[in-house]
mmCIF file of C-alpha atoms in Angstrom:
data_model
loop_
_atom_site.group_PDB
_atom_site.id
_atom_site.type_symbol
_atom_site.label_atom_id
_atom_site.label_comp_id
_atom_site.label_asym_id
_atom_site.label_seq_id
_atom_site.Cartn_x
_atom_site.Cartn_y
_atom_site.Cartn_z
ATOM 1 C CA UNK V 5 -96.174 77.856 -48.567
ATOM 2 C CA UNK V 6 -98.195 77.404 -45.409
ATOM 3 C CA UNK V 7 -98.318 74.827 -42.399
ATOM 4 C CA UNK V 8 -101.400 73.484 -40.724
ATOM 5 C CA UNK V 9 -100.805 73.445 -37.057
ATOM 6 C CA UNK V 10 -103.302 71.056 -35.479
ATOM 7 C CA UNK V 11 -103.309 71.371 -31.624
ATOM 8 C CA UNK V 12 -104.903 67.865 -29.910
ATOM 9 C CA UNK V 13 -105.307 69.787 -26.417
ATOM 10 C CA UNK V 14 -108.925 70.618 -25.447
ATOM 11 C CA UNK V 15 -107.161 73.431 -23.888
ATOM 12 C CA UNK V 16 -106.469 76.274 -27.393
ATOM 13 C CA UNK V 17 -103.382 77.643 -24.888
ATOM 14 C CA UNK V 18 -101.903 75.393 -23.032
ATOM 15 C CA UNK V 19 -98.430 73.378 -23.511
ATOM 16 C CA UNK V 20 -99.138 71.656 -26.772
ATOM 17 C CA UNK V 21 -99.624 75.319 -28.406
ATOM 18 C CA UNK V 22 -96.483 76.668 -26.203
ATOM 19 C CA UNK V 23 -94.347 74.276 -28.052
ATOM 20 C CA UNK V 24 -96.160 75.201 -31.251
ATOM 21 C CA UNK V 25 -95.597 78.966 -30.628
ATOM 22 C CA UNK V 26 -91.384 77.882 -30.945
ATOM 23 C CA UNK V 27 -92.506 75.641 -34.196
ATOM 24 C CA UNK V 28 -94.300 78.974 -35.925
ATOM 25 C CA UNK V 29 -91.884 81.576 -35.101
ATOM 26 C CA UNK V 30 -88.993 79.586 -36.451
ATOM 27 C CA UNK V 31 -91.510 79.027 -40.115
ATOM 28 C CA UNK V 32 -92.046 82.882 -40.113
ATOM 29 C CA UNK V 33 -88.705 84.130 -40.201
ATOM 30 C CA UNK V 34 -88.096 81.322 -43.260
ATOM 31 C CA UNK V 35 -91.435 82.842 -44.414
ATOM 32 C CA UNK V 36 -93.875 79.981 -44.190
ATOM 33 C CA UNK V 37 -97.185 81.010 -42.890
ATOM 34 C CA UNK V 38 -98.625 79.259 -40.316
ATOM 35 C CA UNK V 39 -102.303 78.510 -39.761
ATOM 36 C CA UNK V 40 -104.108 76.798 -36.286
ATOM 37 C CA UNK V 41 -106.646 74.227 -36.139
ATOM 38 C CA UNK V 42 -108.142 74.007 -32.534
ATOM 39 C CA UNK V 43 -109.907 70.673 -32.446
ATOM 40 C CA UNK V 44 -111.304 72.402 -28.835
ATOM 41 C CA UNK V 45 -113.389 70.442 -26.547
ATOM 42 C CA UNK V 46 -116.623 69.591 -27.909
ATOM 43 C CA UNK V 47 -117.893 66.313 -28.463
ATOM 44 C CA UNK V 48 -115.902 64.573 -31.296
ATOM 45 C CA UNK V 49 -117.572 61.339 -32.003
ATOM 46 C CA UNK V 50 -115.477 57.912 -32.990
ATOM 47 C CA UNK V 51 -114.842 56.597 -36.573
ATOM 48 C CA UNK V 52 -117.260 53.477 -36.862
ATOM 49 C CA UNK V 53 -115.831 51.944 -39.391
ATOM 50 C CA UNK V 54 -119.353 52.443 -41.703
ATOM 51 C CA UNK V 55 -116.986 53.240 -44.954
ATOM 52 C CA UNK V 56 -119.943 55.765 -46.449
ATOM 53 C CA UNK V 57 -117.359 58.171 -46.774
ATOM 54 C CA UNK V 58 -115.459 55.720 -49.307
ATOM 55 C CA UNK V 59 -118.739 55.055 -50.959
ATOM 56 C CA UNK V 60 -119.948 58.585 -51.777
ATOM 57 C CA UNK V 61 -116.489 59.524 -52.911
ATOM 58 C CA UNK V 62 -116.598 62.878 -52.159
ATOM 59 C CA UNK V 63 -113.697 62.981 -49.393
ATOM 60 C CA UNK V 64 -115.433 63.824 -46.413
ATOM 61 C CA UNK V 65 -116.971 62.314 -43.162
ATOM 62 C CA UNK V 66 -120.486 61.214 -43.423
ATOM 63 C CA UNK V 67 -121.152 62.769 -39.758
ATOM 64 C CA UNK V 68 -120.414 65.998 -39.984
ATOM 65 C CA UNK V 69 -119.671 68.046 -36.301
ATOM 66 C CA UNK V 70 -117.691 70.546 -37.798
ATOM 67 C CA UNK V 71 -114.719 69.574 -37.094
ATOM 68 C CA UNK V 72 -113.498 66.547 -39.436
ATOM 69 C CA UNK V 73 -114.267 67.963 -42.691
ATOM 70 C CA UNK V 74 -113.413 71.416 -41.364
ATOM 71 C CA UNK V 75 -109.765 69.885 -40.996
ATOM 72 C CA UNK V 76 -110.272 68.105 -43.986
ATOM 73 C CA UNK V 77 -111.030 70.987 -45.936
ATOM 74 C CA UNK V 78 -108.164 73.001 -44.325
ATOM 75 C CA UNK V 79 -105.848 70.303 -45.469
ATOM 76 C CA UNK V 80 -106.337 70.835 -48.794
ATOM 77 C CA UNK V 81 -104.953 74.255 -48.637
ATOM 78 C CA UNK V 82 -102.174 73.416 -46.489
ATOM 79 C CA UNK V 83 -98.379 72.459 -47.850
ATOM 80 C CA UNK V 84 -97.469 70.588 -44.398
ATOM 81 C CA UNK V 85 -98.336 70.008 -41.232
ATOM 82 C CA UNK V 86 -97.946 69.677 -37.506
ATOM 83 C CA UNK V 87 -99.954 67.324 -35.230
ATOM 84 C CA UNK V 88 -99.908 68.255 -31.499
ATOM 85 C CA UNK V 89 -100.987 66.489 -28.814
ATOM 86 C CA UNK V 90 -100.648 66.658 -24.601
ATOM 87 C CA UNK V 91 -100.134 63.013 -23.292
ATOM 88 C CA UNK V 92 -102.949 61.399 -21.601
ATOM 89 C CA UNK V 93 -101.833 57.965 -19.501
ATOM 90 C CA UNK V 94 -98.626 57.764 -22.060
ATOM 91 C CA UNK V 95 -100.966 58.166 -25.042
ATOM 92 C CA UNK V 96 -102.307 61.173 -27.508
ATOM 93 C CA UNK V 97 -105.659 62.533 -26.625
ATOM 94 C CA UNK V 98 -108.362 60.500 -27.291
ATOM 95 C CA UNK V 99 -110.006 63.181 -29.355
ATOM 96 C CA UNK V 100 -106.969 63.968 -31.726
ATOM 97 C CA UNK V 101 -107.072 59.857 -32.535
ATOM 98 C CA UNK V 102 -110.780 60.608 -32.979
ATOM 99 C CA UNK V 103 -110.448 62.677 -35.464
ATOM 100 C CA UNK V 104 -107.545 61.726 -37.362
ATOM 101 C CA UNK V 105 -109.003 58.230 -37.477
ATOM 102 C CA UNK V 106 -112.031 60.169 -39.575
ATOM 103 C CA UNK V 107 -110.381 62.458 -41.168
ATOM 104 C CA UNK V 108 -107.349 60.304 -42.622
ATOM 105 C CA UNK V 109 -109.885 57.516 -43.527
ATOM 106 C CA UNK V 110 -112.475 59.913 -45.510
ATOM 107 C CA UNK V 111 -109.724 62.528 -46.642
ATOM 108 C CA UNK V 112 -106.642 61.157 -47.224
ATOM 109 C CA UNK V 113 -105.886 62.592 -50.034
ATOM 110 C CA UNK V 114 -105.724 65.739 -48.572
ATOM 111 C CA UNK V 115 -102.961 64.937 -46.571
ATOM 112 C CA UNK V 116 -101.119 62.449 -49.154
ATOM 113 C CA UNK V 117 -97.262 63.600 -49.559
ATOM 114 C CA UNK V 118 -97.086 66.542 -47.682
ATOM 115 C CA UNK V 119 -94.457 66.819 -44.854
ATOM 116 C CA UNK V 120 -95.511 66.677 -41.134
ATOM 117 C CA UNK V 121 -94.589 66.238 -37.803
ATOM 118 C CA UNK V 122 -96.054 64.894 -34.620
ATOM 119 C CA UNK V 123 -95.465 66.153 -31.389
ATOM 120 C CA UNK V 124 -95.871 65.706 -27.872
ATOM 121 C CA UNK V 125 -96.205 67.823 -24.419
ATOM 122 C CA UNK V 126 -95.981 66.090 -21.367
ATOM 123 C CA UNK V 127 -95.746 67.018 -17.575
ATOM 124 C CA UNK V 128 -93.210 63.899 -17.228
ATOM 125 C CA UNK V 129 -93.326 60.714 -19.695
ATOM 126 C CA UNK V 130 -95.572 58.942 -22.225
ATOM 127 C CA UNK V 131 -94.076 61.140 -25.128
ATOM 128 C CA UNK V 132 -91.941 58.754 -26.831
ATOM 129 C CA UNK V 133 -95.341 56.495 -27.262
ATOM 130 C CA UNK V 134 -97.857 58.972 -27.940
ATOM 131 C CA UNK V 135 -95.381 60.546 -31.276
ATOM 132 C CA UNK V 136 -95.071 57.048 -32.039
ATOM 133 C CA UNK V 137 -99.111 56.773 -32.335
ATOM 134 C CA UNK V 138 -98.801 60.151 -34.161
ATOM 135 C CA UNK V 139 -96.155 59.021 -36.896
ATOM 136 C CA UNK V 140 -98.736 55.932 -37.892
ATOM 137 C CA UNK V 141 -101.130 58.394 -39.574
ATOM 138 C CA UNK V 142 -98.407 60.136 -41.785
ATOM 139 C CA UNK V 143 -96.611 57.121 -42.605
ATOM 140 C CA UNK V 144 -100.001 55.740 -43.793
ATOM 141 C CA UNK V 145 -100.197 58.555 -46.123
ATOM 142 C CA UNK V 146 -96.809 58.703 -47.250
ATOM 143 C CA UNK V 147 -95.934 61.952 -45.754
ATOM 144 C CA UNK V 148 -92.515 62.699 -45.195
ATOM 145 C CA UNK V 149 -91.540 62.939 -41.517
ATOM 146 C CA UNK V 150 -89.893 65.873 -40.237
ATOM 147 C CA UNK V 151 -87.456 65.420 -36.984
ATOM 148 C CA UNK V 152 -85.489 67.584 -35.186
ATOM 149 C CA UNK V 153 -82.244 67.054 -33.386
ATOM 150 C CA UNK V 154 -84.116 64.545 -29.994
ATOM 151 C CA UNK V 155 -87.484 63.301 -30.074
ATOM 152 C CA UNK V 156 -90.004 65.943 -30.925
ATOM 153 C CA UNK V 157 -91.472 66.680 -26.998
ATOM 154 C CA UNK V 158 -91.659 69.099 -24.500
ATOM 155 C CA UNK V 159 -92.114 68.573 -20.665
ATOM 156 C CA UNK V 160 -93.981 70.780 -18.306
ATOM 157 C CA UNK V 161 -97.191 70.785 -16.663
ATOM 158 C CA UNK V 162 -97.786 74.268 -17.622
ATOM 159 C CA UNK V 163 -97.274 77.022 -20.452
ATOM 160 C CA UNK V 164 -94.655 78.998 -18.514
ATOM 161 C CA UNK V 165 -92.773 75.110 -17.421
ATOM 162 C CA UNK V 166 -92.749 74.104 -20.844
ATOM 163 C CA UNK V 167 -90.895 77.736 -21.815
ATOM 164 C CA UNK V 168 -87.830 76.495 -19.394
ATOM 165 C CA UNK V 169 -87.730 73.346 -21.197
ATOM 166 C CA UNK V 170 -84.475 74.544 -23.129
ATOM 167 C CA UNK V 171 -83.872 71.476 -24.800
ATOM 168 C CA UNK V 172 -87.395 70.970 -25.755
ATOM 169 C CA UNK V 173 -87.546 74.505 -27.078
ATOM 170 C CA UNK V 174 -85.064 73.721 -28.843
ATOM 171 C CA UNK V 175 -86.070 70.478 -30.961
ATOM 172 C CA UNK V 176 -89.295 72.712 -32.035
ATOM 173 C CA UNK V 177 -87.065 75.123 -33.452
ATOM 174 C CA UNK V 178 -85.121 72.171 -35.433
ATOM 175 C CA UNK V 179 -88.860 71.279 -36.939
ATOM 176 C CA UNK V 180 -89.467 74.673 -37.619
ATOM 177 C CA UNK V 181 -86.205 74.714 -39.610
ATOM 178 C CA UNK V 182 -86.268 71.495 -41.332
ATOM 179 C CA UNK V 183 -89.853 71.879 -42.222
ATOM 180 C CA UNK V 184 -89.231 75.096 -43.866
ATOM 181 C CA UNK V 185 -86.052 73.377 -45.205
ATOM 182 C CA UNK V 186 -88.179 70.575 -46.691
ATOM 183 C CA UNK V 187 -91.053 72.617 -48.114
ATOM 184 C CA UNK V 188 -88.624 74.748 -49.992
ATOM 185 C CA UNK V 189 -86.874 71.581 -51.573
ATOM 186 C CA UNK V 190 -90.443 70.440 -52.549
ATOM 187 C CA UNK V 191 -91.290 73.456 -54.187
ATOM 188 C CA UNK V 192 -87.766 73.473 -55.884
ATOM 189 C CA UNK V 193 -88.254 69.465 -57.233
ATOM 190 C CA UNK V 194 -92.034 70.705 -58.260
ATOM 191 C CA UNK V 195 -90.266 73.481 -60.145
ATOM 192 C CA UNK V 196 -87.941 70.897 -61.842
ATOM 193 C CA UNK V 197 -90.888 69.028 -63.036
ATOM 194 C CA UNK V 198 -90.282 66.540 -60.047
ATOM 195 C CA UNK V 199 -93.545 65.261 -58.369
ATOM 196 C CA UNK V 200 -94.346 62.451 -55.937
ATOM 197 C CA UNK V 201 -94.143 59.441 -57.024
ATOM 198 C CA UNK V 202 -98.159 57.799 -57.198
ATOM 199 C CA UNK V 203 -98.646 54.813 -55.157
ATOM 200 C CA UNK V 204 -99.248 51.260 -56.001
ATOM 201 C CA UNK V 205 -102.780 49.539 -56.484
ATOM 202 C CA UNK V 206 -102.754 48.491 -52.775
ATOM 203 C CA UNK V 207 -102.812 44.762 -51.698
ATOM 204 C CA UNK V 208 -104.676 43.535 -48.589
ATOM 205 C CA UNK V 209 -102.324 40.345 -47.652
ATOM 206 C CA UNK V 210 -104.616 38.377 -45.043
ATOM 207 C CA UNK V 211 -103.211 35.645 -43.594
ATOM 208 C CA UNK V 212 -106.673 34.387 -42.022
ATOM 209 C CA UNK V 213 -107.647 31.371 -43.665
#
């Protein structure tokens, strides 16, 4: 079993990565493999709603910038996810939103029914709003959301400050344990012939007449 950690920070070793490290430690103790996906600091374009990915039917974004389609490919091989973001003006980083907009729209099947957690790091505030935004992607993809003992956040203005946030680190460890438990439950269910339910054909209601 493998968990893919998606870092929405442009800093590969910043506060978000410090939080990831605490989750990783617990997952490895539980026998779960961990892989990192760094969105990085390069240019990432937004989804423009062209729907070319739906017309092509190949589960890929038509704009191949070596980020979104690479994430979709990694997602196909993952059993669970942790999506992490720093807080910018009380919301997630623009880059993780651009990537997830395109990845979930074009390659949503790679994420469906797999457990996931969203975490946020901030100097002070905006964390709950940021986690809420990321959770929206998980909910629409029918992904079981992994929780802990408090909101999924850490505080600190630098990685060394994050490592002093005892409660935040405890929350990260809780995510690791709950993720491992849920992955093992899903594996046991599959072994017993229990599979994820198939969704109904989507109904789109438009109240503008």
